[in-house]
Amino acid sequence: MKSIILAVDDIRAIVKRVGRDALMDELILRMTRAFDDYSTDKIKIPMRDGFQYTHPVLGLLEWMPIMEIGQKSTIKIVGYHPHNPNRHQLPTIISTISAFDASTGHLIGLADATFTTALRTGAASALASKIMAKPDSKTLGLIGCGAQAVTQLHALSRIFDFDRVLLHDSDFSIMQSFKERAAFIGIETQPTQLDELVKQSDIICTATSVEIGAGPVFDAEEYKPWLHVNAVGADFPGKIEVPKDFLKASYVSPDYREQAIKEGECQQIDEDEIGAELVEILQNPDEFKHLKDQPTVFDSTGWALEDQVALEMLLDMAKDFGLGTELDLESIADDPHNPYSFVGDEETVSKNQKAS
Amino acid sequence: MKSIILAVDDIRAIVKRVGRDALMDELILRMTRAFDDYSTDKIKIPMRDGFQYTHPVLGLLEWMPIMEIGQKSTIKIVGYHPHNPNRHQLPTIISTISAFDASTGHLIGLADATFTTALRTGAASALASKIMAKPDSKTLGLIGCGAQAVTQLHALSRIFDFDRVLLHDSDFSIMQSFKERAAFIGIETQPTQLDELVKQSDIICTATSVEIGAGPVFDAEEYKPWLHVNAVGADFPGKIEVPKDFLKASYVSPDYREQAIKEGECQQIDEDEIGAELVEILQNPDEFKHLKDQPTVFDSTGWALEDQVALEMLLDMAKDFGLGTELDLESIADDPHNPYSFVGDEETVSKNQKAS
């Protein structure tokens, strides 16, 4: 029984063939549909869980499962190692994702999720900004200009007509190199003092590797009354990016309430100060119209439904384009009652001595 | 950065090259060493977790993680679908397993774990029986003659010189076909009435798909005073195989205490009736000498350390033999701050219209 593996070459071929913009548009479209269709009766998403450690390096390795009950399941394994870029020239986030047939346990497919994690985190911010930010937002501020910032800008640029993008990063070289990394998006970027960025932006995305206990990453002293913040960096207990007073002055929508309370910006506020989850807002747009005119925060900790949508998009495209490696991965043979039956004929070696 | 994939062809080649007996011996040896070296300071094994469902079919899909803190991590994903053999000609248990570098999050390797789950469950019973059963045990009883029973017998036969193997299965055809499936082990097997099997066996392995609430699968009215039972089937809340009165009369050693309380035979007894975990017994053999002369139960729910040992054995052998498929799976390129950098040159399509 075949499993399909999408390796980096396959995903590269998909991106080249579809184009970055069309790929992002398709993901935003599919994610919009998936959020519209979501119901807790059909879909179970337990909180992600994993290993968190501080030695020998700070890191975490987590699993993010989702199941359409009895139908299919997707499990993403994601590593977060903020020292990766400097120590290993590797991205902070490295990830793979697997799809399973939930009626048999068969592994349907496995793919890189390093790229799709960046892509879907951008798309989720696009969905949130579309429903919560001012529709004619012209100025985007990026606090943290690493990998995630590229897809934040890309995704938002597919929804909004920005005039300019203000940049800030505590690492000057990363702030400087952003222009080139985001050149394909075609919007002017300018390194900006942090307080000016906060003051002038209609929308801000925070995507930093701020250390635990070292946040927030900006002060909200002066800002536009409709400022919308996509806070995407918080993913670890104690890691926060958004100042508490701004959270308290804003409508705060988490992607996943329990997870946001544990590792998102919602760590900082009382439970009764937390607004509806993004999916509820998207399913009931009329109820939440007023959000566009007030300060809002999307507390994005990462939601497995987003990962499932991104994986299925890639698997569909790979199928259309004839990409991917098909492998008989599981040792399944004619006789389900014989674990050795997949071996076939007797092995060629002679019988060994018994273990002591 | 390469990940290695061991598909069924690779594992078949390993089994053929090494031989079934030498492979089992090597696994028992490696598992013995790993149990000796185990310490909770170095190794974290959270309880397995997963999706359990009854519609449209009874099943579960679980993840079993283990981490040597900051060094490496292994995560097995295992499906248990008891209707697989009849409905799909597939094994009840289908599984894959992945190894990660815990300092970066990189996926080192992925392999089938359908075969190794059967193999390591057998090896664990061999370890338990070696320390808890009578050393000159001559009669093995198998209750449940499916896939797991084959590797139970195989593993135990590498430690004990059995004269005969008594078989019982509620499905007559499975009991009948066992002889052929286990022929390579070279020990006489005989279908036996359940009470006779219990009465005559020195060691019993229970490996059934008994339904939730329908256990136990035997009565312990008459049995040898040193009877050792490897109870390997319980893996679901409510699923049990061993009669409560036998558990109460025995020393019960779980592989993983908390997990056994939740889904093993230990569901049936009080916490103060549960003995030491197998690893503790193996690390302190002198303290537990007396177990060989009394009724004992190994409550085997499955322990991630066993899976890690089995995977590492296969990965080592694949390396020695030049087997496996190396793939650049993760979308990692020169610039860790640019999620699109792995794509290389601009894609060939022209820019698309914006999403609405």
XYZ file of C-alpha atoms in Angstrom:
712
model
C 0.000 0.000 0.000
C 1.585 3.191 -1.203
C 2.438 6.274 0.814
C 3.359 9.433 -1.018
C 6.386 11.451 0.069
C 6.657 15.083 -0.961
C 10.274 16.122 -0.668
C 11.723 19.560 -1.130
C 12.163 19.032 -4.887
C 8.463 18.304 -5.257
C 7.446 21.341 -3.264
C 9.892 23.486 -5.224
C 8.336 22.218 -8.450
C 4.865 23.042 -7.159
C 5.846 26.578 -6.161
C 7.555 27.160 -9.509
C 4.644 25.809 -11.470
C 1.851 27.505 -9.545
C 3.681 30.677 -8.616
C 4.053 32.136 -5.153
C 1.093 34.483 -5.455
C -1.351 31.938 -6.824
C -0.182 29.433 -4.225
C -0.827 31.869 -1.396
C -4.192 32.840 -2.889
C -5.201 29.200 -3.165
C -4.166 28.545 0.432
C -6.118 31.562 1.680
C -9.148 30.362 -0.287
C -8.909 26.796 1.008
C -8.329 27.980 4.547
C -11.355 30.274 4.351
C -13.490 27.314 3.268
C -12.050 25.028 5.946
C -12.754 27.607 8.668
C -16.297 28.039 7.341
C -16.876 24.274 7.410
C -15.234 23.653 10.781
C -17.322 22.175 13.562
C -16.270 20.571 16.813
C -18.693 17.706 16.130
C -16.685 16.534 13.142
C -13.174 17.651 13.912
C -11.070 17.046 17.004
C -7.977 19.150 17.600
C -6.261 18.353 20.897
C -3.843 20.908 22.211
C -0.395 20.436 20.824
C 1.989 18.784 23.192
C 5.668 18.046 23.143
C 9.089 18.247 24.643
C 10.357 21.596 25.828
C 13.960 21.883 26.957
C 16.625 24.419 27.712
C 19.729 22.171 27.563
C 21.947 21.785 25.650
C 20.028 24.357 23.594
C 16.671 26.004 24.043
C 14.177 24.136 21.956
C 10.959 22.330 21.582
C 9.715 19.429 19.551
C 5.954 19.220 19.384
C 3.206 17.234 17.737
C 0.069 18.917 16.421
C -2.654 16.396 15.661
C -6.050 16.845 14.060
C -8.682 14.281 13.187
C -11.855 14.303 11.177
C -13.331 11.590 13.322
C -12.947 8.204 11.715
C -12.040 9.775 8.353
C -8.548 11.180 8.281
C -5.941 12.532 10.571
C -2.983 14.830 10.116
C -0.076 15.050 12.533
C 2.566 17.715 12.204
C 5.827 17.381 14.076
C 7.458 20.745 14.522
C 10.791 21.743 15.984
C 11.404 25.246 17.281
C 15.090 25.953 17.865
C 15.830 29.690 17.892
C 19.592 29.126 17.741
C 19.299 27.244 14.445
C 19.999 30.203 12.111
C 23.177 31.330 13.887
C 24.566 27.946 14.866
C 23.538 25.719 11.992
C 22.386 28.001 9.157
C 19.031 26.282 9.555
C 15.575 27.787 9.957
C 14.247 28.221 13.496
C 11.235 26.122 12.592
C 11.778 22.749 10.908
C 8.792 20.539 10.414
C 7.277 17.542 8.666
C 3.646 16.511 8.452
C 1.883 13.202 7.866
C -1.632 12.326 6.720
C -3.306 9.118 7.896
C -6.370 7.164 6.885
C -8.228 7.012 10.195
C -10.180 3.900 9.247
C -7.061 1.729 8.858
C -4.102 3.663 10.285
C -2.372 3.726 6.887
C 0.093 6.561 6.278
C -1.277 8.330 3.210
C 1.469 10.863 2.820
C 4.394 12.666 4.361
C 5.659 16.092 3.398
C 7.915 18.865 4.490
C 6.023 21.348 6.652
C 8.842 23.834 7.168
C 7.638 25.804 4.176
C 3.918 25.286 4.758
C 4.221 26.343 8.404
C 5.451 29.740 7.236
C 2.855 29.797 4.463
C -0.135 28.878 6.625
C 0.880 31.197 9.441
C 0.820 33.980 6.863
C -2.522 32.851 5.483
C -4.051 32.699 8.969
C -2.960 36.289 9.615
C -4.513 37.244 6.286
C -7.839 35.704 7.327
C -7.686 37.405 10.714
C -6.695 40.778 9.257
C -9.422 40.645 6.633
C -12.091 40.309 9.313
C -10.483 42.460 12.042
C -8.332 45.165 10.401
C -9.405 48.322 8.602
C -10.146 47.294 4.984
C -8.188 50.210 3.489
C -5.106 49.617 5.632
C -2.134 51.145 3.843
C 0.768 50.740 6.271
C 1.989 47.413 7.555
C 4.558 47.186 10.356
C 6.709 44.110 10.754
C 8.345 43.591 14.127
C 10.770 40.750 13.618
C 11.994 40.393 10.035
C 12.924 36.695 9.877
C 11.408 33.848 7.905
C 7.862 34.208 9.222
C 7.797 37.933 8.394
C 8.246 37.174 4.692
C 5.074 35.080 4.531
C 3.192 37.469 6.835
C 3.824 40.269 4.372
C 3.189 38.061 1.376
C -0.140 36.754 2.650
C -1.376 40.169 3.808
C -0.322 41.752 0.512
C -2.767 39.431 -1.259
C -5.631 41.002 0.725
C -4.540 44.620 1.280
C -3.084 47.299 -1.005
C -0.240 48.481 1.171
C 1.657 51.628 0.255
C 4.589 50.728 2.443
C 5.960 48.287 4.934
C 7.778 49.476 8.038
C 10.441 47.140 9.384
C 11.967 46.620 12.765
C 14.250 43.889 14.048
C 16.584 43.868 17.033
C 19.139 42.300 14.671
C 20.138 45.038 12.241
C 21.419 42.653 9.559
C 18.117 40.784 9.484
C 16.229 44.050 9.165
C 18.521 45.092 6.317
C 18.261 41.822 4.414
C 14.471 41.736 4.530
C 14.144 44.038 1.514
C 15.820 41.521 -0.741
C 13.949 38.529 0.696
C 10.620 40.275 0.157
C 11.496 41.870 -3.174
C 9.190 39.520 -5.076
C 6.194 41.058 -3.292
C 6.931 44.432 -4.855
C 6.108 46.785 -1.974
C 8.482 49.414 -0.637
C 9.964 48.491 2.751
C 11.683 50.826 5.163
C 13.593 50.191 8.379
C 11.882 52.285 11.029
C 12.263 53.221 14.671
C 10.059 50.997 16.771
C 7.861 53.751 18.218
C 7.360 55.284 14.756
C 6.419 51.885 13.360
C 3.797 51.404 16.073
C 2.463 54.919 15.601
C 2.101 54.738 11.819
C 0.958 51.182 11.166
C -2.599 50.128 10.385
C -1.600 46.515 10.860
C 1.401 45.084 12.728
C 2.755 41.547 12.589
C 5.032 40.462 15.432
C 7.139 37.457 14.509
C 10.202 37.453 16.724
C 12.363 34.955 18.570
C 12.227 37.088 21.716
C 13.499 35.136 24.686
C 11.284 33.791 27.395
C 10.541 36.509 29.905
C 12.111 39.225 27.704
C 8.913 40.416 25.963
C 6.968 42.448 25.035
C 8.729 43.498 21.839
C 7.109 46.936 21.528
C 5.441 49.649 23.618
C 1.984 50.782 22.627
C 2.112 54.414 23.675
C 0.760 55.967 20.530
C -1.098 54.002 17.885
C -3.978 54.261 15.453
C -7.370 53.554 17.037
C -8.010 50.726 14.564
C -4.576 49.083 14.898
C -4.739 45.337 14.286
C -1.848 43.168 15.512
C -1.141 39.666 14.283
C 0.953 38.237 17.119
C 2.500 35.127 15.631
C 5.701 34.638 17.611
C 4.387 33.401 20.956
C 4.637 29.627 21.026
C 6.271 28.864 24.358
C 5.176 29.383 27.961
C 6.670 32.691 29.072
C 7.262 33.972 25.542
C 5.172 37.052 24.733
C 5.409 39.860 22.183
C 2.479 42.240 22.750
C 2.342 44.669 25.686
C -0.255 43.841 28.287
C -1.864 47.294 28.242
C -2.444 47.020 24.501
C -3.989 43.575 24.943
C -6.294 44.969 27.618
C -7.325 47.862 25.341
C -7.962 45.481 22.404
C -10.315 42.751 21.325
C -8.085 39.659 21.531
C -8.995 36.702 19.318
C -6.922 33.546 19.745
C -6.707 30.834 17.119
C -7.016 28.198 19.839
C -8.114 29.457 23.217
C -6.581 26.822 25.526
C -3.298 26.864 23.655
C -3.147 30.667 23.653
C -3.707 30.707 27.411
C -0.765 28.336 27.795
C 1.704 29.736 25.283
C 0.232 32.741 23.499
C -0.400 36.390 24.315
C -3.443 35.246 26.290
C -0.993 34.181 29.002
C -1.005 37.843 30.026
C -4.708 38.500 30.433
C -7.635 37.091 32.366
C -9.775 34.465 30.713
C -12.786 36.793 30.620
C -10.705 39.287 28.636
C -10.194 36.796 25.800
C -12.474 37.199 22.811
C -13.921 34.640 20.424
C -11.624 32.300 18.542
C -10.877 33.363 14.974
C -12.998 30.554 13.526
C -16.055 31.827 15.408
C -15.516 35.362 14.137
C -15.135 34.134 10.569
C -18.297 32.057 10.828
C -20.274 35.022 12.215
C -18.954 38.099 10.412
C -22.014 40.278 11.062
C -21.654 39.939 14.815
C -18.070 41.114 14.704
C -18.259 44.024 12.211
C -17.284 46.532 14.883
C -13.837 44.957 15.250
C -12.588 46.769 12.154
C -12.850 50.104 13.960
C -11.113 49.227 17.212
C -7.756 47.868 18.359
C -7.596 44.121 17.833
C -5.082 41.318 18.327
C -4.997 37.964 16.590
C -3.164 35.695 19.025
C -1.790 33.159 16.550
C -0.229 30.142 18.260
C -0.749 27.792 15.311
C -3.773 25.597 14.688
C -3.642 22.110 13.240
C -6.520 22.781 10.838
C -4.293 25.295 9.052
C -1.602 22.655 8.656
C -4.040 20.093 7.349
C -5.347 22.519 4.731
C -1.805 23.353 3.591
C -0.798 19.688 3.358
C -3.915 18.757 1.408
C -3.306 21.593 -1.013
C 0.219 20.320 -1.695
C -0.944 16.701 -1.998
C -3.670 17.735 -4.465
C -1.228 19.748 -6.531
C 1.383 16.987 -6.445
C -1.234 14.581 -7.758
C -2.238 16.958 -10.545
C 1.374 17.479 -11.570
C 2.499 13.872 -11.093
C 4.978 14.818 -8.389
C 6.101 12.994 -5.247
C 7.726 9.668 -4.471
C 5.426 6.714 -3.958
C 6.786 4.139 -1.539
C 5.511 0.921 -0.013
C 6.496 2.047 3.417
C 4.525 -0.211 5.735
C 5.396 -3.880 6.041
C 2.047 -5.131 4.849
C 1.799 -8.419 3.018
C -0.809 -10.950 2.033
C -1.319 -12.347 5.510
C -2.352 -9.774 8.107
C -1.798 -12.369 10.834
C 1.836 -12.937 10.015
C 4.246 -10.095 10.791
C 6.983 -11.855 8.799
C 4.905 -12.502 5.688
C 6.192 -9.370 3.941
C 9.666 -10.932 3.961
C 8.594 -13.597 1.504
C 10.882 -16.592 1.116
C 13.010 -17.783 3.942
C 16.055 -15.653 4.499
C 19.320 -16.810 3.047
C 21.354 -17.090 6.236
C 21.388 -20.214 8.306
C 19.860 -20.350 11.742
C 21.891 -18.643 14.413
C 22.730 -19.694 17.899
C 20.282 -18.776 20.588
C 20.788 -15.607 22.594
C 22.256 -16.304 25.984
C 19.856 17.976 4.703
C 19.081 14.344 4.142
C 16.470 12.216 5.861
C 16.602 8.477 5.419
C 13.455 6.535 4.622
C 13.349 2.804 5.282
C 10.561 1.320 3.218
C 9.302 -2.230 3.259
C 11.853 -3.307 0.635
C 14.688 -2.126 2.845
C 13.353 -3.876 5.904
C 12.782 -7.021 3.864
C 16.391 -6.875 2.695
C 17.578 -6.463 6.279
C 15.563 -9.439 7.517
C 16.786 -11.599 4.632
C 20.376 -10.606 5.123
C 20.497 -10.844 8.907
C 18.035 -13.683 9.341
C 14.997 -13.704 11.576
C 16.740 -15.367 14.514
C 19.821 -13.171 14.522
C 17.620 -10.102 14.123
C 15.528 -11.063 17.142
C 18.662 -11.892 19.139
C 20.186 -8.539 18.277
C 17.000 -6.719 19.269
C 16.839 -8.577 22.590
C 20.485 -7.703 23.222
C 20.043 -4.032 22.348
C 16.860 -3.815 24.378
C 18.578 -5.372 27.384
C 21.315 -2.755 27.149
C 18.842 0.087 26.696
C 16.846 -1.013 29.754
C 20.079 -1.257 31.764
C 21.094 2.262 30.716
C 17.682 3.822 31.174
C 17.306 6.652 33.661
C 14.525 9.180 34.069
C 17.140 11.931 34.317
C 18.216 11.427 30.731
C 15.121 10.080 29.049
C 11.597 11.441 28.992
C 8.732 9.221 27.927
C 5.356 10.925 28.197
C 2.329 8.678 28.179
C 1.141 7.931 24.702
C -1.862 9.912 23.639
C -4.104 9.869 20.659
C -7.494 9.660 19.075
C -9.812 6.876 20.142
C -13.055 6.392 18.267
C -15.849 3.920 17.741
C -17.361 5.308 14.518
C -17.355 4.475 11.673
C -15.058 1.710 12.953
C -13.484 1.035 16.304
C -9.971 2.355 16.202
C -7.251 4.440 17.632
C -4.421 6.469 16.240
C -1.781 7.276 18.797
C 1.600 8.926 19.097
C 4.311 7.462 21.306
C 7.136 9.934 21.872
C 10.463 9.527 23.625
C 13.316 11.961 24.034
C 16.856 11.742 25.229
C 16.782 15.298 26.423
C 18.335 17.648 23.912
C 19.890 14.743 21.994
C 17.378 12.799 19.971
C 13.737 12.004 19.882
C 11.685 9.213 18.393
C 7.969 9.431 17.711
C 5.964 6.416 16.660
C 2.513 6.850 15.194
C 0.491 3.706 15.600
C -2.955 2.772 14.387
C -4.948 0.008 16.062
C -7.926 -1.090 13.987
C -9.132 -4.580 14.946
C -11.395 -4.816 11.882
C -8.448 -4.376 9.510
C -7.765 -8.097 8.880
C -11.349 -8.979 8.001
C -12.346 -5.818 6.193
C -9.173 -4.777 4.442
C -6.763 -7.711 4.617
C -4.543 -5.385 6.593
C -2.825 -5.939 9.939
C -4.606 -4.681 13.051
C -1.582 -2.591 13.899
C -0.091 -0.321 11.219
C 2.643 2.015 12.251
C 5.458 4.298 11.179
C 8.204 5.814 13.299
C 10.420 8.875 12.950
C 13.729 9.866 14.520
C 14.564 13.518 15.126
C 17.697 15.444 16.028
C 16.544 17.234 19.160
C 19.098 20.011 18.827
C 17.730 21.239 15.486
C 14.385 19.527 14.898
C 15.693 17.802 11.751
C 13.985 14.555 10.737
C 16.800 12.009 10.714
C 14.791 9.070 9.499
C 11.407 7.510 8.952
C 10.641 3.812 8.840
C 7.845 1.324 8.914
C 7.060 0.308 12.476
C 4.364 -2.260 11.707
C 6.983 -4.991 11.693
C 9.101 -3.591 14.522
C 6.056 -3.149 16.750
C 5.479 -6.903 16.555
C 9.192 -7.556 16.921
C 9.773 -5.319 19.926
C 6.625 -6.491 21.688
C 8.030 -9.994 21.413
C 11.454 -8.899 22.607
C 9.942 -7.093 25.614
C 8.091 -10.278 26.601
C 11.367 -12.179 26.258
C 13.085 -9.752 28.637
C 10.214 -9.976 31.099
C 10.005 -13.764 30.908
C 13.739 -14.163 31.350
C 13.600 -12.314 34.657
C 10.177 -13.468 35.885
C 9.453 -16.943 34.467
C 10.907 -20.299 35.490
C 14.215 -20.661 33.592
C 13.481 -24.245 32.501
C 9.991 -23.438 31.221
C 9.055 -26.080 28.675
C 5.456 -25.289 27.762
C 4.310 -22.014 26.258
C 0.627 -21.175 25.872
C -0.537 -18.660 23.312
C -3.983 -17.179 23.795
C -4.696 -15.274 20.625
C -2.825 -16.582 17.586
C -2.667 -13.497 15.349
C 0.300 -11.451 14.221
C 1.620 -10.581 17.677
C 1.594 -14.245 18.746
C 4.128 -15.103 16.052
C 6.715 -12.703 17.428
C 5.849 -13.588 21.035
C 6.720 -17.191 20.318
C 9.712 -16.268 18.224
C 11.229 -13.975 20.846
C 10.574 -16.359 23.738
C 11.978 -19.285 21.756
C 15.311 -17.437 21.621
C 15.472 -17.531 25.438
C 13.692 -20.768 26.390
C 13.900 -24.347 25.116
C 10.220 -25.076 24.729
C 9.063 -28.638 24.083
C 5.706 -27.530 22.835
C 3.436 -24.599 22.258
C -0.242 -24.753 23.147
C -2.560 -22.637 21.022
C -5.930 -21.120 21.601
C -7.876 -18.587 19.579
C -11.585 -17.827 19.548
C -11.265 -17.811 15.749
C -10.658 -21.413 14.732
C -9.110 -20.583 11.362
C -6.534 -18.306 12.983
C -5.655 -21.030 15.482
C -5.278 -23.513 12.618
C -3.124 -21.267 10.453
C -0.690 -20.447 13.241
C 1.298 -23.623 12.698
C 2.298 -22.556 9.219
C 3.022 -18.967 10.195
C 5.300 -20.124 13.012
C 6.856 -23.053 11.142
C 10.193 -21.261 10.816
C 10.580 -21.371 14.600
C 10.618 -25.152 14.548
C 8.631 -25.989 17.686
C 5.620 -28.263 17.753
C 2.349 -26.383 18.200
C -0.976 -27.854 19.233
C -4.448 -26.362 19.386
C -5.638 -26.884 22.945
C -8.718 -26.371 25.081
C -8.377 -23.131 26.971
C -8.479 -24.639 30.480
C -5.908 -27.265 29.515
C -3.660 -24.593 28.064
C -3.823 -22.588 31.291
C -3.245 -25.699 33.403
C -0.212 -26.953 31.484
C 1.667 -23.795 30.531
C 4.778 -22.497 32.263
C 4.433 -19.236 30.370
C 1.358 -17.775 28.655
C 1.202 -14.900 26.196
C -2.164 -13.222 25.688
C -2.349 -11.273 22.441
C -5.980 -10.958 21.456
C -8.286 -8.390 19.922
C -10.875 -9.054 22.632
C -13.525 -6.360 22.594
C -13.787 -3.654 25.189
C -15.617 -4.989 28.223
C -15.550 -8.584 26.936
C -12.394 -9.727 28.777
C -10.806 -11.585 30.459
C -9.842 -14.122 27.807
C -9.162 -17.038 30.181
C -10.068 -18.341 33.632
C -7.259 -19.112 36.045
C -8.780 -21.993 37.967
C -5.865 -24.374 37.821
C -2.357 -23.305 36.897
C 1.257 -23.958 37.736
C 2.462 -22.067 40.815
C 5.194 -20.367 38.754
C 3.000 -19.401 35.805
C 4.224 -16.245 34.091
C 1.827 -14.345 31.820
C 2.876 -11.807 29.211
C -0.302 -9.793 28.712
C 0.329 -7.862 25.527
C -3.141 -7.237 24.100
C -4.466 -4.553 26.446
C -4.001 -1.171 24.805
C -7.357 0.505 25.188
C -9.352 1.675 28.207
C -11.749 -1.149 29.060
C -9.816 -3.801 27.150
C -8.409 -6.509 29.441
C -7.240 -10.087 28.966
C -6.143 -11.457 32.355
C -8.627 -12.471 35.058
C -8.652 -10.208 38.077
C -8.186 -13.042 40.589
C -5.027 -14.147 38.805
C -3.702 -10.592 38.809
C -4.384 -10.366 42.536
C -2.570 -13.665 43.143
C 0.415 -12.569 41.041
C 3.248 -10.104 41.065
C 2.202 -7.645 38.322
C 4.945 -5.696 36.588
C 3.839 -3.072 34.060
C 6.106 -1.709 31.349
C 4.800 1.791 32.042
C 2.860 2.200 35.230
C 0.653 5.194 34.371
C -0.181 3.808 30.959
C -0.958 0.359 32.355
C -3.337 1.921 34.886
C -5.116 3.659 32.021
C -5.190 0.943 29.374
C -3.465 -2.194 30.643
C -4.312 -5.039 32.999
C -3.531 -2.660 35.864
C -6.931 -1.093 35.168
C -8.336 -3.974 37.211
C -6.309 -3.719 40.393
C -5.527 -1.138 43.055
C -2.426 0.965 42.640
C -0.793 -0.611 45.699
C -1.177 -4.018 44.061
C 0.991 -2.980 41.117
C 4.614 -4.107 41.267
C 7.760 -2.482 39.971
C 8.058 -1.545 36.318
C 9.962 -4.042 34.189
C 12.919 -1.710 33.814
C 13.341 -1.537 37.595
C 13.270 -5.323 37.888
C 15.842 -5.693 35.122
C 18.117 -3.138 36.744
C 17.881 -4.879 40.133
C 17.759 -8.611 39.394
C 18.919 -9.731 42.842
C 16.014 -8.021 44.552
C 13.512 -9.793 42.334
C 14.906 -13.351 42.239
C 11.851 -14.726 44.013
C 9.594 -13.806 41.088
C 10.712 -16.888 39.161
C 8.939 -19.136 41.682
C 5.590 -17.389 41.903
C 2.794 -16.345 39.561
C 3.754 -13.215 37.668
C 2.243 -10.964 35.002
C 4.057 -8.654 32.649
C 1.497 -5.981 31.767
C 2.843 -4.934 28.383
C 1.122 -1.845 27.015
C 4.047 -0.785 24.824
C 6.894 1.495 25.803
C 8.493 4.035 23.500
C 12.026 3.013 24.517
C 11.398 -0.376 22.899
C 10.396 1.338 19.671
C 13.430 3.580 19.701
C 15.749 0.608 20.146
C 14.094 -1.252 17.267
C 14.273 1.762 14.957
C 17.911 2.415 15.760
C 18.762 -1.209 15.089
C 17.165 -0.986 11.642
C 18.813 2.357 10.884
C 22.220 0.973 11.889
C 21.750 -2.112 9.752
C 20.469 -0.080 6.801
C 23.588 2.051 7.035
C 25.860 -1.001 7.146
C 24.128 -2.548 4.151
C 23.709 0.669 2.159
C 19.925 0.435 2.252
C 17.234 3.100 2.455
C 16.211 6.097 0.402
C 17.898 9.381 1.203
C 15.716 12.400 0.544
C 16.037 16.131 1.045
C 12.682 16.291 2.692
C 12.706 19.598 4.529
C 12.598 22.861 2.623
C 15.907 24.132 3.905
C 18.027 26.407 1.767
C 20.944 28.786 2.101
C 19.007 31.503 3.861
C 17.295 30.408 7.082
C 15.449 33.722 7.187
C 13.732 33.241 3.856
C 11.044 30.550 3.660
C 11.024 30.855 -0.146
C 14.777 30.583 -0.629
C 14.631 26.832 -1.311
C 12.605 27.602 -4.431
C 15.605 29.220 -6.083
C 14.940 31.366 -9.144
C 11.680 33.153 -9.567
C 8.895 30.879 -10.651
C 8.008 30.817 -14.299
C 4.405 31.982 -14.100
C 3.481 35.624 -14.204
C 2.017 37.394 -11.188
C -1.583 36.556 -10.522
C -4.483 38.721 -9.602
C -4.981 39.367 -5.947
C -7.377 37.253 -3.959
C -10.646 39.011 -3.410
